[in-house]
XYZ file of C-alpha atoms in Angstrom:
269
model
C 39.567 56.063 161.487
C 42.564 53.747 161.421
C 44.940 56.498 160.317
C 47.717 56.699 162.934
C 47.538 60.516 162.774
C 43.964 60.560 164.056
C 43.346 61.137 167.738
C 39.882 59.592 167.975
C 39.135 55.881 167.977
C 35.965 54.090 166.962
C 35.135 53.804 170.662
C 35.418 57.590 171.020
C 33.067 58.125 168.086
C 30.469 55.687 169.415
C 30.721 57.198 172.886
C 30.119 60.685 171.482
C 27.123 59.397 169.518
C 25.639 57.670 172.564
C 26.137 60.670 174.857
C 24.515 63.042 172.361
C 21.561 60.749 171.620
C 20.970 60.194 175.339
C 20.814 63.916 176.076
C 19.591 65.369 172.761
C 16.123 66.256 174.049
C 16.663 65.894 177.807
C 18.442 69.228 178.253
C 16.757 71.099 175.396
C 16.215 74.810 176.073
C 14.842 77.833 174.236
C 18.090 79.810 174.175
C 20.426 77.562 172.251
C 18.118 74.517 172.053
C 20.350 71.422 171.529
C 23.588 73.299 172.259
C 24.057 71.821 175.766
C 23.405 68.305 174.448
C 26.021 68.811 171.731
C 28.600 69.882 174.318
C 27.735 66.952 176.584
C 27.983 64.532 173.683
C 31.269 65.768 172.245
C 33.178 66.974 175.302
C 35.256 63.809 175.845
C 36.179 63.547 172.166
C 37.031 67.243 172.040
C 39.259 66.856 175.088
C 41.348 64.318 173.148
C 41.461 66.624 170.131
C 42.404 69.704 172.176
C 44.846 68.825 174.999
C 45.460 72.559 175.514
C 42.934 73.979 178.008
C 42.369 77.240 176.144
C 41.742 75.472 172.861
C 39.432 73.012 174.605
C 37.345 75.789 176.184
C 37.179 77.647 172.880
C 35.892 74.497 171.192
C 33.281 73.882 173.898
C 32.044 77.470 173.690
C 31.803 77.146 169.919
C 29.791 73.918 170.161
C 27.555 75.485 172.821
C 26.103 77.931 170.288
C 22.584 77.563 168.887
C 21.963 74.213 167.262
C 18.708 72.537 166.341
C 17.929 69.834 163.817
C 16.377 66.378 163.767
C 18.446 64.299 166.171
C 19.054 61.599 163.560
C 20.455 64.130 161.082
C 22.469 65.788 163.850
C 24.579 62.629 164.042
C 25.874 63.312 160.536
C 26.686 66.947 161.303
C 28.319 66.294 164.672
C 30.400 63.432 163.320
C 31.617 65.678 160.509
C 32.360 68.545 162.912
C 34.557 66.231 164.997
C 36.479 65.250 161.871
C 36.970 68.928 160.975
C 38.307 69.820 164.419
C 40.503 66.745 164.532
C 42.099 67.763 161.236
C 42.560 71.528 161.714
C 42.202 72.095 165.470
C 41.042 75.518 166.681
C 41.548 76.922 163.189
C 38.425 75.020 162.131
C 36.037 76.443 164.752
C 34.501 79.075 162.494
C 34.156 76.586 159.634
C 32.547 74.063 161.999
C 29.971 76.586 163.156
C 29.230 77.758 159.608
C 28.850 74.159 158.455
C 26.432 73.272 161.248
C 24.412 76.466 160.827
C 24.136 76.081 157.073
C 23.125 72.422 157.041
C 20.977 71.940 160.123
C 17.913 73.504 158.438
C 17.915 71.481 155.184
C 18.710 68.240 157.025
C 15.928 68.958 159.523
C 13.516 69.041 156.575
C 14.603 65.546 155.550
C 14.731 64.204 159.099
C 11.375 65.625 160.188
C 9.695 64.239 157.074
C 11.163 60.751 157.378
C 11.623 60.294 161.132
C 8.834 62.278 162.780
C 6.140 62.020 160.071
C 6.481 59.129 157.621
C 7.997 56.412 159.804
C 5.683 56.663 162.853
C 2.622 57.396 160.706
C 3.070 54.487 158.318
C 4.425 51.903 160.739
C 2.187 53.074 163.587
C -0.888 52.794 161.379
C 0.085 49.333 160.171
C 0.861 48.150 163.723
C -2.402 49.630 165.043
C -4.434 48.044 162.255
C -2.864 44.624 162.899
C -3.531 45.101 166.615
C -7.191 45.820 165.933
C -7.306 42.576 163.978
C -5.756 40.702 166.915
C -2.419 40.217 165.156
C 0.689 41.053 167.265
C 3.001 41.057 164.226
C 2.715 44.815 163.766
C 3.888 45.528 167.321
C 6.784 43.080 166.916
C 7.849 44.735 163.651
C 7.637 48.150 165.341
C 9.920 46.968 168.175
C 12.438 45.324 165.837
C 12.620 48.409 163.621
C 13.237 50.691 166.592
C 16.115 48.471 167.731
C 17.525 48.443 164.197
C 17.302 52.224 163.865
C 19.057 52.681 167.201
C 22.156 50.968 165.793
C 21.662 52.787 162.484
C 21.943 56.120 164.305
C 25.362 55.095 165.592
C 26.298 54.299 161.991
C 25.140 57.741 160.864
C 27.505 59.379 163.360
C 30.345 57.223 162.043
C 29.465 58.107 158.442
C 29.469 61.776 159.394
C 32.925 61.405 160.901
C 34.417 59.571 157.918
C 32.702 61.272 154.975
C 29.985 63.547 156.347
C 31.177 66.815 154.798
C 31.535 65.298 151.340
C 28.236 63.408 151.639
C 26.220 66.413 152.803
C 27.804 68.692 150.180
C 27.029 66.292 147.338
C 23.450 65.764 148.488
C 22.858 69.417 149.324
C 21.226 70.328 146.006
C 19.054 67.195 146.042
C 17.759 67.448 149.615
C 14.621 69.452 148.769
C 13.721 67.076 145.907
C 14.206 64.047 148.149
C 12.064 65.601 150.894
C 9.231 66.350 148.467
C 9.341 62.821 147.028
C 9.266 61.307 150.525
C 6.298 63.495 151.470
C 4.341 62.361 148.407
C 5.078 58.713 149.179
C 3.971 59.177 152.787
C 0.732 60.916 151.834
C -0.051 58.127 149.361
C 0.464 55.409 151.986
C -1.521 57.286 154.644
C -4.328 57.920 152.161
C -4.519 54.213 151.357
C -4.780 53.392 155.073
C -7.782 55.676 155.695
C -10.501 53.175 154.618
C -8.932 50.458 156.800
C -8.360 52.500 159.935
C -11.138 55.145 159.975
C -14.574 53.545 160.267
C -17.820 55.535 159.855
C -21.161 53.843 159.217
C -24.377 55.799 158.876
C -27.278 53.981 160.510
C -30.071 56.073 158.945
C -32.484 54.397 156.541
C -34.639 56.382 154.132
C -38.163 54.917 153.998
C -41.039 55.751 151.684
C -43.979 53.406 152.062
C -42.655 49.873 151.865
C -39.405 50.971 150.224
C -36.341 51.129 152.507
C -33.093 52.664 151.347
C -30.046 52.370 153.660
C -28.127 55.639 153.385
C -24.731 54.034 153.893
C -24.812 51.045 151.554
C -27.181 52.277 148.862
C -26.214 55.944 148.606
C -22.855 56.844 150.169
C -21.026 53.680 149.141
C -22.438 54.056 145.630
C -21.020 57.556 145.363
C -17.595 56.601 146.737
C -16.580 53.850 149.165
C -15.101 55.285 152.378
C -16.412 58.743 151.495
C -17.141 59.737 155.106
C -13.763 58.527 156.468
C -12.023 60.574 153.773
C -14.115 63.663 154.617
C -13.465 63.259 158.342
C -9.708 62.921 157.717
C -9.784 66.052 155.565
C -11.692 67.965 158.259
C -9.217 66.924 160.963
C -6.316 67.896 158.708
C -7.855 71.342 158.120
C -8.361 71.838 161.853
C -4.744 70.937 162.566
C -3.494 73.204 159.762
C -5.611 76.109 161.028
C -3.894 75.838 164.452
C -7.023 77.061 166.228
C -7.449 73.801 168.120
C -4.884 71.533 169.729
C -4.598 67.884 168.707
C -6.008 66.834 172.112
C -9.048 69.089 171.603
C -9.632 67.614 168.154
C -9.423 64.041 169.497
C -11.937 64.701 172.266
C -14.125 66.601 169.799
C -14.257 63.602 167.461
C -15.049 61.270 170.384
C -17.831 63.553 171.621
C -19.306 63.913 168.133
C -19.261 60.136 167.647
C -21.018 59.558 170.986
C -23.751 62.110 170.274
C -24.418 60.867 166.735
C -24.415 57.243 167.913
C -26.877 58.061 170.697
C -29.339 59.475 168.171
C -28.821 56.577 165.772
C -27.105 58.610 163.063
C -24.001 56.453 163.317
C -23.821 52.739 163.972
C -21.190 49.995 164.069
């Protein structure tokens, strides 16, 4: 970045990152998806790279093509694309497009797993559990982490600009392995949270003469603690995977089922 031959400054890179992140999902469309946000984010930096109007328009049109990946991972790709254009000018446009097209899918797999699944699921569950216990620490941690990751996203754009092509190329063969490992870790953590977050208590008591046998404590818990929460989680997962019901329908279905079973005394607190 401090090379005197470069046209972009650190301020230019941060401005491009901020503009893209601000608009990444605000002007999303079903034709070229994040293409308009990419153009909005990079236009000022590209103007410095391409002082010639024809070259500048060619670059904008190239960046306006279809683009869609996890916004966090996009910072790496867009930072690298700026570096490519800064080095080779309009001669790099085809390489820039090929690079973005080839890497946005694999990086979306990593980003979706970490950013949209693992992070909110794990931290959201922990924060919610602490909230249920009357402890505000979880919410504070959630807020602090979001602030930290905001600055980290700026850093990702900078990393993409300085060494993004080399970094992505080196990691390319390991991306699928990393994604699978992250998924396993996330499933393990979420599975461990089920007994703490999902509560189901059967209120039925089997009685024969003077003998009373609580179904929950004497039978179900003896078979496996938190058996019903695990079965309910599995059922909800199957419903989501089947895609025959929306998440909102499943939520209201669970609420309705809980109300009906509680009314008849099948479930209790």
